[in-house]
Short mmCIF file of C-alpha atoms in Angstrom, two decimals:
data_model
loop_
_atom_site.label_atom_id
_atom_site.label_comp_id
_atom_site.label_asym_id
_atom_site.label_seq_id
_atom_site.Cartn_x
_atom_site.Cartn_y
_atom_site.Cartn_z
CA UNK H 150 -127.94 77.67 -93.42
CA UNK H 151 -126.63 75.94 -96.54
CA UNK H 152 -129.21 74.92 -99.15
CA UNK H 153 -127.98 71.31 -99.21
CA UNK H 154 -128.18 71.04 -95.43
CA UNK H 155 -130.84 68.48 -94.44
CA UNK H 156 -132.01 70.86 -91.73
CA UNK H 157 -133.17 73.28 -94.42
CA UNK H 158 -135.53 70.68 -95.91
CA UNK H 159 -138.96 72.39 -95.76
CA UNK H 160 -140.69 69.02 -95.38
CA UNK H 161 -138.98 68.40 -92.06
CA UNK H 162 -140.08 71.42 -90.07
CA UNK H 163 -143.16 72.68 -91.88
CA UNK H 164 -146.53 72.55 -90.17
CA UNK H 165 -148.48 69.34 -90.35
CA UNK H 166 -148.29 65.85 -88.97
CA UNK H 167 -145.37 63.46 -89.39
CA UNK H 168 -144.87 59.79 -88.66
CA UNK H 169 -141.30 58.96 -87.72
CA UNK H 170 -139.41 55.80 -86.90
CA UNK H 171 -135.83 55.40 -85.77
CA UNK H 172 -133.37 52.91 -84.41
CA UNK H 173 -129.62 52.48 -84.03
CA UNK H 174 -129.41 49.56 -86.46
CA UNK H 175 -132.68 50.21 -88.31
CA UNK H 176 -132.19 49.14 -91.94
CA UNK H 177 -134.51 51.70 -93.51
CA UNK H 178 -133.54 50.69 -97.07
CA UNK H 179 -134.72 47.14 -96.42
CA UNK H 180 -137.99 48.37 -94.96
CA UNK H 181 -138.56 50.83 -97.82
CA UNK H 182 -138.33 47.97 -100.32
CA UNK H 183 -141.30 46.27 -98.61
CA UNK H 184 -143.82 49.12 -98.24
CA UNK H 185 -146.37 50.88 -100.41
CA UNK H 186 -145.94 54.48 -99.21
CA UNK H 187 -143.10 56.84 -100.05
CA UNK H 188 -141.22 58.62 -97.27
CA UNK H 189 -140.64 62.35 -97.40
CA UNK H 190 -137.32 62.08 -95.60
CA UNK H 191 -134.84 59.29 -94.92
CA UNK H 192 -131.78 59.74 -92.72
CA UNK H 193 -129.36 56.84 -92.83
CA UNK H 194 -127.04 55.70 -90.07
CA UNK H 195 -123.48 56.82 -90.71
CA UNK H 196 -124.51 59.73 -92.91
CA UNK H 197 -127.12 62.36 -93.08
CA UNK H 198 -129.27 63.17 -96.04
CA UNK H 199 -132.77 63.20 -97.29
CA UNK H 200 -134.54 61.74 -100.29
CA UNK H 201 -137.30 63.84 -101.69
CA UNK H 202 -138.58 63.29 -105.20
CA UNK H 203 -135.65 60.97 -105.93
CA UNK H 204 -133.09 63.62 -105.00
CA UNK H 205 -130.56 62.98 -102.27
CA UNK H 206 -128.85 65.72 -100.33
CA UNK H 207 -125.96 64.96 -98.02
CA UNK H 208 -124.22 67.16 -95.50
CA UNK H 209 -121.07 66.91 -93.46
CA UNK H 210 -121.62 65.70 -89.90
CA UNK H 211 -121.47 68.30 -87.17
CA UNK H 212 -122.18 65.93 -84.31
CA UNK H 213 -121.24 62.28 -84.66
CA UNK H 214 -123.98 61.18 -82.27
CA UNK H 215 -126.62 62.35 -84.72
CA UNK H 216 -125.46 59.64 -87.11
CA UNK H 217 -125.93 56.71 -84.73
CA UNK H 218 -129.59 56.34 -85.70
CA UNK H 219 -131.39 55.77 -88.97
CA UNK H 220 -134.65 57.67 -89.37
CA UNK H 221 -137.68 57.35 -91.58
CA UNK H 222 -140.02 60.35 -91.61
CA UNK H 223 -143.31 60.49 -93.49
CA UNK H 224 -145.45 63.58 -93.91
CA UNK H 225 -148.98 62.50 -92.98
CA UNK H 226 -150.65 65.93 -93.24
CA UNK H 227 -149.45 69.28 -94.58
CA UNK H 228 -152.32 71.27 -93.08
CA UNK H 229 -151.68 74.03 -90.55
CA UNK H 230 -155.04 73.39 -88.87
CA UNK H 231 -154.90 70.82 -86.07
CA UNK H 232 -158.42 69.36 -86.67
CA UNK H 233 -157.54 68.75 -90.33
CA UNK H 234 -154.20 67.18 -89.33
CA UNK H 235 -156.01 64.79 -86.98
CA UNK H 236 -158.57 63.85 -89.65
CA UNK H 237 -155.86 63.27 -92.26
CA UNK H 238 -153.72 61.32 -89.79
CA UNK H 239 -156.68 59.07 -88.94
CA UNK H 240 -157.27 58.38 -92.65
CA UNK H 241 -153.55 57.66 -93.12
CA UNK H 242 -153.47 55.29 -90.15
CA UNK H 243 -156.52 53.42 -91.41
CA UNK H 244 -155.19 53.19 -94.97
CA UNK H 245 -151.68 52.06 -93.99
CA UNK H 246 -152.40 50.23 -90.74
CA UNK H 247 -150.63 47.03 -91.83
CA UNK H 248 -147.52 48.86 -93.07
CA UNK H 249 -147.27 50.99 -89.92
CA UNK H 250 -147.69 47.92 -87.70
CA UNK H 251 -144.98 46.17 -89.73
CA UNK H 252 -142.75 49.23 -89.30
CA UNK H 253 -143.26 49.18 -85.52
CA UNK H 254 -142.29 45.49 -85.46
CA UNK H 255 -139.40 45.82 -87.91
CA UNK H 256 -136.04 44.68 -86.46
CA UNK H 257 -134.09 47.42 -84.70
CA UNK H 258 -136.92 49.99 -84.86
CA UNK H 259 -136.93 51.49 -81.39
CA UNK H 260 -139.66 54.11 -81.67
CA UNK H 261 -142.48 54.98 -84.04
CA UNK H 262 -144.11 58.31 -83.21
CA UNK H 263 -146.71 60.65 -84.60
CA UNK H 264 -146.07 64.38 -84.18
CA UNK H 265 -148.41 67.29 -84.84
CA UNK H 266 -147.07 70.79 -85.51
CA UNK H 267 -149.44 73.73 -85.95
CA UNK H 268 -148.99 77.36 -86.92
CA UNK H 269 -148.30 79.81 -84.12
CA UNK H 270 -151.57 80.83 -82.51
CA UNK H 271 -153.45 77.85 -83.97
CA UNK H 272 -155.57 76.00 -81.44
CA UNK H 273 -154.87 72.35 -80.71
CA UNK H 274 -157.64 69.96 -79.86
CA UNK H 275 -157.33 67.05 -77.48
CA UNK H 276 -156.99 63.79 -79.37
CA UNK H 277 -159.96 61.47 -79.00
CA UNK H 278 -159.72 58.09 -77.34
CA UNK H 279 -160.72 56.49 -80.66
CA UNK H 280 -157.80 58.24 -82.38
CA UNK H 281 -155.36 57.18 -79.67
CA UNK H 282 -156.63 53.59 -79.82
CA UNK H 283 -156.15 53.61 -83.59
CA UNK H 284 -152.61 55.02 -83.30
CA UNK H 285 -151.50 52.63 -80.57
CA UNK H 286 -153.18 49.74 -82.41
CA UNK H 287 -150.89 50.50 -85.37
CA UNK H 288 -147.86 50.17 -83.10
CA UNK H 289 -147.19 53.87 -82.65
CA UNK H 290 -145.44 54.29 -79.32
CA UNK H 291 -145.94 58.02 -78.79
CA UNK H 292 -148.17 60.81 -80.04
CA UNK H 293 -146.98 64.40 -79.61
CA UNK H 294 -149.57 67.09 -80.08
#
């Protein structure tokens, strides 16, 4: 895999918890100008690339359908341990509740999801009702654990 390929971005597939939003006509640049947290990864409609530490990497499209959506992906937790991911995600949701709700209501955002990824062999705990209420109260439409 080429080093400038967005798929090789370690922030995308590493263990932890990510918050992602996407939509066909989602204007992620406009949303980014209104929020107080920095995304780990931004994929724009019509191109593919990521912004990490003010560096942009672009790749040539392999599948045109991939480029129909704009994505915004934020790393919420970098821990490999599921209980720590859940605790850090809960703190993140509480701290940025207004911004996440605004993201979920932003024009052309179709889905806002929270995804947990643990190391192989790591145990996953069931998410509490309080956590799910917090997530759905922020406008998150799906939680994948």
